[in-house]
CSV table of C-alpha atoms in Angstrom, one decimal:
chain,number,residue,atom,x,y,z
A,1,UNK,CA,38.5,20.4,-20.0
A,2,UNK,CA,37.7,22.3,-16.9
A,3,UNK,CA,39.7,25.3,-18.1
A,4,UNK,CA,37.5,25.6,-21.2
A,5,UNK,CA,40.1,24.7,-23.8
A,6,UNK,CA,38.8,24.0,-27.3
A,7,UNK,CA,37.5,20.4,-27.8
A,8,UNK,CA,40.2,19.6,-30.4
A,9,UNK,CA,42.9,20.5,-27.9
A,10,UNK,CA,41.3,18.4,-25.2
A,11,UNK,CA,41.2,15.4,-27.5
A,12,UNK,CA,44.9,16.0,-28.4
A,13,UNK,CA,45.8,16.1,-24.7
A,14,UNK,CA,44.2,12.7,-23.9
A,15,UNK,CA,47.0,10.6,-22.5
A,16,UNK,CA,47.6,7.2,-24.1
A,17,UNK,CA,51.1,6.1,-23.1
A,18,UNK,CA,50.8,7.1,-19.4
A,19,UNK,CA,47.8,5.0,-18.5
A,20,UNK,CA,49.1,2.2,-20.6
A,21,UNK,CA,52.4,2.1,-18.7
A,22,UNK,CA,50.7,2.5,-15.3
A,23,UNK,CA,48.4,-0.5,-16.1
A,24,UNK,CA,51.3,-2.5,-17.4
A,25,UNK,CA,53.2,-1.9,-14.2
A,26,UNK,CA,50.2,-2.8,-12.2
A,27,UNK,CA,49.7,-6.0,-14.1
A,28,UNK,CA,53.3,-7.0,-13.3
A,29,UNK,CA,53.0,-6.2,-9.6
A,30,UNK,CA,54.7,-9.4,-8.7
A,31,UNK,CA,57.9,-7.8,-9.8
A,32,UNK,CA,57.2,-4.0,-9.8
A,33,UNK,CA,55.8,-1.5,-7.4
A,34,UNK,CA,53.9,1.2,-9.2
A,35,UNK,CA,53.6,4.6,-7.5
A,36,UNK,CA,50.7,6.9,-8.7
A,37,UNK,CA,50.2,9.3,-5.8
A,38,UNK,CA,52.5,11.6,-3.8
A,39,UNK,CA,50.8,10.2,-0.7
A,40,UNK,CA,52.6,7.0,-1.4
A,41,UNK,CA,56.1,8.6,-1.3
A,42,UNK,CA,56.4,8.0,2.4
A,43,UNK,CA,55.8,4.3,2.0
A,44,UNK,CA,58.2,4.2,-0.9
A,45,UNK,CA,61.0,5.7,1.3
A,46,UNK,CA,60.3,3.3,4.1
A,47,UNK,CA,60.3,0.3,1.7
A,48,UNK,CA,63.6,1.5,0.2
A,49,UNK,CA,65.1,1.6,3.6
A,50,UNK,CA,63.8,-1.8,4.5
A,51,UNK,CA,65.0,-3.6,1.4
A,52,UNK,CA,61.9,-3.3,-0.9
A,53,UNK,CA,58.2,-3.8,-1.0
A,54,UNK,CA,56.4,-6.9,0.1
A,55,UNK,CA,54.1,-8.7,-2.4
A,56,UNK,CA,51.1,-7.6,-0.4
A,57,UNK,CA,52.2,-3.9,-0.6
A,58,UNK,CA,52.8,-4.3,-4.4
A,59,UNK,CA,49.3,-5.7,-4.8
A,60,UNK,CA,47.8,-2.8,-2.9
A,61,UNK,CA,49.7,-0.3,-5.0
A,62,UNK,CA,48.5,-2.1,-8.2
A,63,UNK,CA,45.0,-1.7,-7.0
A,64,UNK,CA,45.6,2.0,-6.5
A,65,UNK,CA,47.1,2.2,-10.0
A,66,UNK,CA,44.0,0.6,-11.6
A,67,UNK,CA,41.7,3.0,-9.6
A,68,UNK,CA,43.9,5.9,-10.8
A,69,UNK,CA,43.6,5.0,-14.5
A,70,UNK,CA,39.9,4.1,-14.1
A,71,UNK,CA,39.3,7.6,-12.7
A,72,UNK,CA,41.0,9.1,-15.8
A,73,UNK,CA,39.0,6.9,-18.2
A,74,UNK,CA,35.8,7.9,-16.3
A,75,UNK,CA,36.5,11.6,-16.8
A,76,UNK,CA,37.3,11.1,-20.5
A,77,UNK,CA,34.3,8.9,-21.2
A,78,UNK,CA,31.9,11.3,-19.3
A,79,UNK,CA,33.3,14.3,-21.2
A,80,UNK,CA,32.9,12.6,-24.5
A,81,UNK,CA,29.3,11.5,-23.7
A,82,UNK,CA,28.2,14.9,-22.3
A,83,UNK,CA,30.1,17.5,-24.3
A,84,UNK,CA,32.3,16.3,-27.2
A,85,UNK,CA,30.1,13.5,-28.7
A,86,UNK,CA,26.7,13.5,-27.1
A,87,UNK,CA,23.9,11.4,-28.6
A,88,UNK,CA,20.6,12.9,-29.7
A,89,UNK,CA,19.0,12.4,-26.3
A,90,UNK,CA,21.9,14.1,-24.5
A,91,UNK,CA,21.8,17.0,-26.9
A,92,UNK,CA,18.0,17.4,-26.2
A,93,UNK,CA,17.9,16.8,-22.5
A,94,UNK,CA,21.4,17.3,-21.2
A,95,UNK,CA,21.6,13.8,-19.8
A,96,UNK,CA,24.5,11.8,-21.3
A,97,UNK,CA,24.2,8.2,-22.1
A,98,UNK,CA,27.3,7.4,-20.1
A,99,UNK,CA,28.6,9.0,-16.9
A,100,UNK,CA,31.1,7.8,-14.3
A,101,UNK,CA,32.9,8.8,-11.1
A,102,UNK,CA,35.3,7.4,-8.6
A,103,UNK,CA,34.4,7.2,-4.9
A,104,UNK,CA,36.9,6.8,-2.2
A,105,UNK,CA,36.2,5.0,1.0
A,106,UNK,CA,36.4,7.4,3.9
A,107,UNK,CA,35.1,5.3,6.8
A,108,UNK,CA,33.6,2.0,7.6
A,109,UNK,CA,30.6,2.7,9.8
A,110,UNK,CA,29.4,0.7,12.8
A,111,UNK,CA,26.4,-0.5,10.8
A,112,UNK,CA,23.8,0.7,8.3
A,113,UNK,CA,20.2,1.7,8.8
A,114,UNK,CA,19.9,-1.3,11.0
A,115,UNK,CA,22.4,-3.3,13.1
A,116,UNK,CA,22.4,-6.3,10.8
A,117,UNK,CA,23.4,-4.2,7.8
A,118,UNK,CA,27.0,-3.3,7.0
A,119,UNK,CA,27.8,0.2,5.8
A,120,UNK,CA,30.6,2.6,4.7
A,121,UNK,CA,31.0,6.2,3.8
A,122,UNK,CA,32.6,7.1,0.4
A,123,UNK,CA,33.8,10.5,-0.8
A,124,UNK,CA,33.6,11.6,-4.4
A,125,UNK,CA,37.0,12.1,-6.0
A,126,UNK,CA,40.3,10.3,-6.5
A,127,UNK,CA,42.5,8.5,-4.1
A,128,UNK,CA,43.6,11.7,-2.3
A,129,UNK,CA,40.0,12.4,-1.2
A,130,UNK,CA,40.4,10.2,1.9
A,131,UNK,CA,43.2,12.5,3.1
A,132,UNK,CA,41.5,15.8,2.1
A,133,UNK,CA,38.5,17.4,3.7
A,134,UNK,CA,36.1,16.7,0.8
A,135,UNK,CA,33.0,18.7,0.4
A,136,UNK,CA,29.5,19.0,2.0
A,137,UNK,CA,28.8,17.5,5.4
A,138,UNK,CA,31.6,15.0,4.9
A,139,UNK,CA,34.0,18.0,5.1
A,140,UNK,CA,32.9,18.6,8.6
A,141,UNK,CA,35.2,18.4,11.6
A,142,UNK,CA,33.7,16.3,14.4
A,143,UNK,CA,34.5,18.2,17.5
A,144,UNK,CA,32.9,15.9,20.1
A,145,UNK,CA,30.8,12.8,20.7
A,146,UNK,CA,30.5,9.3,19.3
A,147,UNK,CA,31.3,8.4,15.7
A,148,UNK,CA,28.7,9.4,13.2
A,149,UNK,CA,26.4,6.6,12.2
A,150,UNK,CA,24.7,5.9,8.8
A,151,UNK,CA,21.4,7.3,10.1
A,152,UNK,CA,23.2,10.3,11.6
A,153,UNK,CA,24.6,11.2,8.2
A,154,UNK,CA,21.2,10.8,6.5
A,155,UNK,CA,19.5,13.1,9.0
A,156,UNK,CA,22.4,15.5,9.2
A,157,UNK,CA,22.3,15.9,5.4
A,158,UNK,CA,18.5,16.6,5.5
A,159,UNK,CA,18.9,19.1,8.4
A,160,UNK,CA,21.8,20.9,6.7
A,161,UNK,CA,19.9,21.3,3.5
A,162,UNK,CA,16.8,22.6,5.3
A,163,UNK,CA,18.7,25.1,7.4
A,164,UNK,CA,20.6,26.5,4.4
A,165,UNK,CA,17.4,27.0,2.3
A,166,UNK,CA,17.1,30.3,4.2
A,167,UNK,CA,19.3,33.3,4.3
A,168,UNK,CA,17.9,34.4,7.7
A,169,UNK,CA,19.1,32.7,10.9
A,170,UNK,CA,17.5,29.3,10.7
A,171,UNK,CA,17.4,26.1,12.7
A,172,UNK,CA,16.1,22.7,11.4
A,173,UNK,CA,15.3,19.7,13.7
A,174,UNK,CA,15.1,16.4,11.8
A,175,UNK,CA,14.1,12.9,12.7
A,176,UNK,CA,13.8,10.0,10.3
A,177,UNK,CA,14.7,12.4,7.4
A,178,UNK,CA,11.6,14.5,8.1
A,179,UNK,CA,11.4,17.9,9.9
A,180,UNK,CA,10.1,18.1,13.5
A,181,UNK,CA,10.5,21.8,13.1
A,182,UNK,CA,12.1,24.5,11.0
A,183,UNK,CA,12.1,28.2,11.9
A,184,UNK,CA,13.9,31.5,11.3
A,185,UNK,CA,14.4,34.2,13.9
A,186,UNK,CA,16.2,37.3,14.8
A,187,UNK,CA,19.0,35.0,15.9
A,188,UNK,CA,19.6,31.3,16.0
A,189,UNK,CA,18.5,31.0,19.7
A,190,UNK,CA,15.1,32.4,18.8
A,191,UNK,CA,15.0,30.2,15.6
A,192,UNK,CA,15.6,27.1,17.7
A,193,UNK,CA,13.0,28.0,20.3
A,194,UNK,CA,10.4,28.4,17.5
A,195,UNK,CA,11.5,25.2,15.7
A,196,UNK,CA,11.4,23.2,18.9
A,197,UNK,CA,8.0,24.5,19.8
A,198,UNK,CA,6.7,23.1,16.5
A,199,UNK,CA,6.9,19.5,17.9
A,200,UNK,CA,8.6,19.2,21.2
A,201,UNK,CA,7.7,15.5,21.5
A,202,UNK,CA,9.4,14.5,18.2
A,203,UNK,CA,12.4,16.7,18.8
A,204,UNK,CA,13.6,14.2,21.4
A,205,UNK,CA,16.6,12.4,19.9
A,206,UNK,CA,16.7,14.5,16.7
A,207,UNK,CA,19.4,16.1,14.6
A,208,UNK,CA,19.8,19.9,14.8
A,209,UNK,CA,21.3,22.0,12.1
A,210,UNK,CA,21.9,25.8,12.3
A,211,UNK,CA,23.0,28.0,9.4
A,212,UNK,CA,25.4,30.0,11.6
A,213,UNK,CA,27.8,29.5,14.5
A,214,UNK,CA,26.2,28.0,17.6
A,215,UNK,CA,26.2,30.6,20.5
A,216,UNK,CA,26.2,29.9,24.2
A,217,UNK,CA,22.5,30.8,24.4
A,218,UNK,CA,21.6,28.4,21.7
A,219,UNK,CA,23.9,25.7,23.3
A,220,UNK,CA,22.1,26.0,26.6
A,221,UNK,CA,18.8,25.5,25.0
A,222,UNK,CA,20.0,22.4,23.0
A,223,UNK,CA,21.5,21.0,26.2
A,224,UNK,CA,18.1,20.7,27.8
A,225,UNK,CA,16.9,18.2,25.1
A,226,UNK,CA,18.4,14.8,24.2
A,227,UNK,CA,19.9,15.3,20.8
A,228,UNK,CA,21.9,13.0,18.5
A,229,UNK,CA,23.8,15.5,16.4
A,230,UNK,CA,24.3,19.3,16.2
A,231,UNK,CA,25.7,20.5,12.9
A,232,UNK,CA,26.7,24.1,12.2
A,233,UNK,CA,29.4,26.2,10.4
A,234,UNK,CA,31.0,26.8,13.8
A,235,UNK,CA,30.7,26.8,17.6
A,236,UNK,CA,31.6,29.6,19.9
A,237,UNK,CA,34.0,28.6,22.7
A,238,UNK,CA,31.4,29.1,25.4
A,239,UNK,CA,28.9,27.0,23.3
A,240,UNK,CA,31.5,24.2,23.2
A,241,UNK,CA,31.9,24.3,27.0
A,242,UNK,CA,28.2,23.7,27.3
A,243,UNK,CA,27.7,21.0,24.7
A,244,UNK,CA,30.8,19.0,25.4
A,245,UNK,CA,29.4,18.2,28.8
A,246,UNK,CA,27.0,15.9,26.9
A,247,UNK,CA,29.3,12.8,26.5
A,248,UNK,CA,27.6,11.3,23.5
A,249,UNK,CA,26.3,14.4,21.7
A,250,UNK,CA,28.0,14.6,18.2
A,251,UNK,CA,29.1,18.1,17.3
A,252,UNK,CA,29.9,18.6,13.6
A,253,UNK,CA,31.4,21.9,12.4
A,254,UNK,CA,30.9,22.1,8.6
A,255,UNK,CA,31.7,24.7,5.9
A,256,UNK,CA,28.5,26.2,4.5
A,257,UNK,CA,27.2,24.7,1.3
A,258,UNK,CA,28.9,26.4,-1.7
A,259,UNK,CA,25.7,26.4,-3.8
A,260,UNK,CA,23.7,28.6,-1.4
A,261,UNK,CA,25.9,31.6,-1.5
A,262,UNK,CA,25.2,32.0,2.3
A,263,UNK,CA,28.0,33.2,4.5
A,264,UNK,CA,27.0,30.9,7.3
A,265,UNK,CA,26.7,33.8,9.7
A,266,UNK,CA,23.2,33.0,10.7
A,267,UNK,CA,23.3,35.7,13.3
A,268,UNK,CA,21.4,38.5,11.7
A,269,UNK,CA,24.5,40.3,10.5
A,270,UNK,CA,27.2,38.9,12.7
A,271,UNK,CA,30.3,37.7,10.9
A,272,UNK,CA,30.4,34.3,12.4
A,273,UNK,CA,34.2,34.6,13.0
A,274,UNK,CA,35.8,33.0,16.0
A,275,UNK,CA,35.1,29.6,17.5
A,276,UNK,CA,35.6,26.5,15.5
A,277,UNK,CA,35.3,27.1,11.8
A,278,UNK,CA,34.9,23.5,10.6
A,279,UNK,CA,37.7,23.6,8.1
A,280,UNK,CA,40.3,21.0,7.7
A,281,UNK,CA,38.6,17.6,7.4
A,282,UNK,CA,37.2,15.3,10.1
A,283,UNK,CA,38.3,15.2,13.7
A,284,UNK,CA,42.0,14.8,14.1
A,285,UNK,CA,42.8,14.0,10.5
A,286,UNK,CA,45.3,16.8,9.7
A,287,UNK,CA,47.9,16.0,7.1
A,288,UNK,CA,47.9,12.3,6.2
A,289,UNK,CA,50.3,10.2,4.2
A,290,UNK,CA,49.4,7.1,2.2
A,291,UNK,CA,50.9,5.0,4.9
A,292,UNK,CA,48.5,6.5,7.4
A,293,UNK,CA,45.6,6.1,5.1
A,294,UNK,CA,46.1,2.4,4.5
A,295,UNK,CA,44.0,0.1,2.4
A,296,UNK,CA,40.8,1.5,3.9
A,297,UNK,CA,41.2,4.7,1.9
A,298,UNK,CA,41.8,3.1,-1.5
A,299,UNK,CA,39.6,4.5,-4.3
A,300,UNK,CA,36.7,2.4,-5.4
A,301,UNK,CA,35.1,2.8,-8.8
A,302,UNK,CA,31.4,2.5,-8.1
A,303,UNK,CA,29.9,0.7,-11.1
A,304,UNK,CA,27.1,-1.9,-11.6
A,305,UNK,CA,29.8,-4.5,-11.8
A,306,UNK,CA,30.1,-4.2,-8.0
A,307,UNK,CA,26.9,-6.2,-7.8
A,308,UNK,CA,29.0,-9.2,-8.7
A,309,UNK,CA,31.8,-8.5,-6.3
A,310,UNK,CA,32.2,-10.6,-3.2
A,311,UNK,CA,30.6,-9.0,-0.1
A,312,UNK,CA,29.0,-6.2,-2.1
A,313,UNK,CA,26.1,-8.0,-3.9
A,314,UNK,CA,23.2,-5.6,-4.4
A,315,UNK,CA,24.8,-2.9,-2.4
A,316,UNK,CA,22.4,0.0,-1.7
A,317,UNK,CA,23.7,3.5,-2.5
A,318,UNK,CA,22.5,6.7,-0.9
A,319,UNK,CA,24.1,10.0,-1.8
A,320,UNK,CA,24.5,12.6,0.9
A,321,UNK,CA,26.0,16.1,0.6
A,322,UNK,CA,29.7,15.5,-0.3
A,323,UNK,CA,29.6,11.7,-0.1
A,324,UNK,CA,27.9,8.4,-0.7
A,325,UNK,CA,26.6,5.9,1.8
A,326,UNK,CA,26.8,2.3,0.8
A,327,UNK,CA,25.1,-0.5,2.8
A,328,UNK,CA,24.1,-4.1,2.4
A,329,UNK,CA,20.4,-4.6,1.8
A,330,UNK,CA,17.9,-5.1,4.6
A,331,UNK,CA,16.4,-8.5,4.0
A,332,UNK,CA,13.8,-10.1,6.2
A,333,UNK,CA,16.0,-13.1,6.8
A,334,UNK,CA,17.5,-12.6,10.3
A,335,UNK,CA,16.8,-15.1,13.0
A,336,UNK,CA,14.4,-12.6,14.6
A,337,UNK,CA,12.4,-12.4,11.5
A,338,UNK,CA,11.2,-16.0,12.0
A,339,UNK,CA,8.3,-16.2,14.5
A,340,UNK,CA,9.8,-19.4,15.9
A,341,UNK,CA,12.5,-17.2,17.5
A,342,UNK,CA,10.2,-14.5,18.8
A,343,UNK,CA,10.0,-13.9,22.6
A,344,UNK,CA,6.5,-13.7,24.1
A,345,UNK,CA,6.7,-10.8,26.5
A,346,UNK,CA,3.0,-10.3,27.5
A,347,UNK,CA,-0.4,-11.8,27.1
A,348,UNK,CA,-1.3,-15.3,25.9
A,349,UNK,CA,0.5,-17.0,23.0
A,350,UNK,CA,-1.0,-16.2,19.7
A,351,UNK,CA,-3.2,-18.7,18.0
A,352,UNK,CA,-2.1,-20.1,14.6
A,353,UNK,CA,-4.2,-17.6,12.7
A,354,UNK,CA,-3.1,-14.6,14.8
A,355,UNK,CA,0.5,-15.7,14.6
A,356,UNK,CA,0.2,-15.9,10.8
A,357,UNK,CA,-1.2,-12.3,10.7
A,358,UNK,CA,1.6,-11.1,13.0
A,359,UNK,CA,4.2,-12.8,10.7
A,360,UNK,CA,2.6,-11.1,7.7
A,361,UNK,CA,2.5,-7.7,9.4
A,362,UNK,CA,6.1,-8.0,10.4
A,363,UNK,CA,7.3,-8.7,6.9
A,364,UNK,CA,5.0,-6.1,5.4
A,365,UNK,CA,6.2,-3.4,7.9
A,366,UNK,CA,9.7,-3.6,6.5
A,367,UNK,CA,8.5,-1.9,3.3
A,368,UNK,CA,7.0,1.1,5.2
A,369,UNK,CA,9.0,4.3,5.8
A,370,UNK,CA,10.1,4.9,9.4
A,371,UNK,CA,8.6,5.5,11.9
A,372,UNK,CA,6.3,2.7,10.8
A,373,UNK,CA,3.2,1.1,12.4
A,374,UNK,CA,1.3,-1.5,10.3
A,375,UNK,CA,-2.1,-3.0,11.1
A,376,UNK,CA,-3.1,-6.3,9.5
A,377,UNK,CA,-5.9,-8.8,9.4
A,378,UNK,CA,-6.5,-11.8,7.3
A,379,UNK,CA,-3.2,-11.5,5.5
A,380,UNK,CA,-3.8,-7.9,4.4
A,381,UNK,CA,-3.0,-4.5,5.6
A,382,UNK,CA,-5.9,-2.6,7.1
A,383,UNK,CA,-4.0,0.6,8.3
A,384,UNK,CA,-0.5,1.9,7.7
A,385,UNK,CA,1.2,4.7,9.6
A,386,UNK,CA,4.3,5.7,7.7
A,387,UNK,CA,7.1,8.2,7.7
A,388,UNK,CA,6.3,9.9,11.1
A,389,UNK,CA,8.8,11.7,13.3
A,390,UNK,CA,7.5,9.9,16.4
A,391,UNK,CA,6.0,6.5,16.9
A,392,UNK,CA,2.8,7.5,18.7
A,393,UNK,CA,1.9,9.6,15.6
A,394,UNK,CA,2.6,6.6,13.4
A,395,UNK,CA,0.2,4.5,15.6
A,396,UNK,CA,-2.5,7.2,15.4
A,397,UNK,CA,-2.2,7.4,11.7
A,398,UNK,CA,-2.4,3.6,11.3
A,399,UNK,CA,-5.5,3.5,13.5
A,400,UNK,CA,-7.2,6.4,11.8
A,401,UNK,CA,-6.7,4.8,8.4
A,402,UNK,CA,-7.9,1.4,9.6
A,403,UNK,CA,-11.1,2.9,11.2
A,404,UNK,CA,-13.3,0.1,12.6
A,405,UNK,CA,-11.0,-2.5,11.0
A,406,UNK,CA,-8.5,-1.9,13.7
A,407,UNK,CA,-10.6,-3.8,16.2
A,408,UNK,CA,-9.3,-7.4,16.3
A,409,UNK,CA,-6.4,-6.6,14.0
A,410,UNK,CA,-2.7,-7.2,14.8
A,411,UNK,CA,0.1,-4.6,14.6
A,412,UNK,CA,3.8,-4.5,13.8
A,413,UNK,CA,6.3,-1.8,14.6
A,414,UNK,CA,9.5,-1.4,12.6
A,415,UNK,CA,11.4,-0.4,15.8
A,416,UNK,CA,10.8,-0.5,19.5
A,417,UNK,CA,8.2,1.6,21.3
A,418,UNK,CA,10.3,4.2,23.3
A,419,UNK,CA,7.3,4.9,25.5
A,420,UNK,CA,4.0,3.0,26.2
A,421,UNK,CA,1.9,5.7,24.5
A,422,UNK,CA,2.1,4.2,21.0
A,423,UNK,CA,1.1,0.8,22.3
A,424,UNK,CA,-1.7,2.4,24.3
A,425,UNK,CA,-3.1,4.0,21.1
A,426,UNK,CA,-3.2,0.6,19.5
A,427,UNK,CA,-4.8,-1.0,22.5
A,428,UNK,CA,-7.6,1.6,22.6
A,429,UNK,CA,-8.4,0.9,19.0
A,430,UNK,CA,-8.9,-2.8,19.7
A,431,UNK,CA,-5.6,-4.3,18.4
A,432,UNK,CA,-5.2,-7.7,20.0
A,433,UNK,CA,-1.5,-8.6,19.3
A,434,UNK,CA,1.6,-6.7,18.5
A,435,UNK,CA,5.1,-7.6,17.3
A,436,UNK,CA,8.0,-5.2,17.7
A,437,UNK,CA,11.8,-5.5,18.1
A,438,UNK,CA,12.2,-4.5,21.7
A,439,UNK,CA,15.4,-3.0,23.0
A,440,UNK,CA,14.2,0.2,24.6
A,441,UNK,CA,15.4,1.3,28.0
A,442,UNK,CA,11.7,1.5,28.9
A,443,UNK,CA,10.8,-2.0,27.6
A,444,UNK,CA,9.4,-2.9,31.1
A,445,UNK,CA,6.9,0.0,30.9
A,446,UNK,CA,5.8,-1.1,27.4
A,447,UNK,CA,5.4,-4.7,28.5
A,448,UNK,CA,3.5,-3.7,31.5
A,449,UNK,CA,1.1,-1.6,29.4
A,450,UNK,CA,0.5,-4.6,27.0
A,451,UNK,CA,-0.1,-6.9,30.0
A,452,UNK,CA,-2.5,-4.4,31.5
A,453,UNK,CA,-4.4,-4.2,28.2
A,454,UNK,CA,-4.5,-8.0,27.7
A,455,UNK,CA,-2.5,-7.7,24.5
A,456,UNK,CA,-0.2,-10.4,23.2
A,457,UNK,CA,3.2,-8.9,22.7
A,458,UNK,CA,6.2,-10.4,21.0
A,459,UNK,CA,9.8,-9.1,20.7
A,460,UNK,CA,11.8,-10.0,17.6
A,461,UNK,CA,15.2,-8.6,18.6
A,462,UNK,CA,15.7,-7.2,15.1
A,463,UNK,CA,14.9,-3.8,13.7
A,464,UNK,CA,13.9,-2.7,10.2
A,465,UNK,CA,14.3,1.0,9.9
A,466,UNK,CA,13.6,2.3,6.3
A,467,UNK,CA,14.2,5.9,5.3
């Protein structure tokens, strides 16, 4: 099909017996081990030397076999619906009535958008995708730092896309999926200076993408600011020396997006050769066998039926460049979501009416895009600050929308206040009580600010980021 053969020839080449035999062998896995991938040959040789496969191994191979035939059926069904036998709507719009794909689990992440959510990263493609480099940001080689998190992937994808929207040397700084700054320049160091100057406050803790190799000059500038991730087509050796001194800074070298046609030089004509190219999969993967990959890399066919599978009910999917993030839903059902478990950190205990408004604000705030501050009174929102790249701006936006109604209202914050300034904005507007997760290294300063303003402050111990 991909080679452009005539439709009749493609139909003639659809395999019938092969998938049937593979499925039959998989069904009889109690007696048969079915091998469907060269990556499994190593395990086959080991099992032959050890006297045969265990039942557990045969079950795993059977699962791989069904995923293999499912991928084949997905490809055939998608081609029929889109090209060979489209319905009227597909012919008019180009959108087939059926489409399918197989996604392969690459990694189980520490958690999802929030610590109480479980998450994993999947790559598009067959079972071998887990051992190959894949495409997009998931093809990147992590050169340094802690493992990538769910939110790191989301922000890195947004930054990568923004940086490669430009042919000129460009740097994008992203927080909560939104730009703190994007700039082009004569070189990447100049572009970074201009992007950072756009919003220096919000750039703290951001994700930086450059559309060319990171130079030593750019690295020295980045090293002055707390940054979560730097993603670029490559890193010059001197740049790596500078940035790897930051223990937790994630460095991701990634091939340029294919669709842009950019070379990834980003240096005003420099070739971008040398340094780390970002080819060859994630950090330390190299060539892998099926035995190395293990059950964690088995292909998963992502279908609505997964909603009925144990442990994956209502899984949320989010596509990023080259992959898919899956996570369990964020429900307001953790112990910290119950006001009975809140910790009073400052001010007098809230009255029944105020506590009811705080509970309402806390639940309502979960629906607001991060960074989120929500003001409420009488069981209704009176001001919402949503989708801001720093929390103090979210507080200002909520207060400006509330106007005079902010006085006497309560407030909820979806995540902790990293500094007292956001709380101080609320206090100046007349907010009387605040609920927030807590957990900042500067909690003591925030608590002291609340106590000084006479504000009732509760900590929930649970966060509700929403991007």
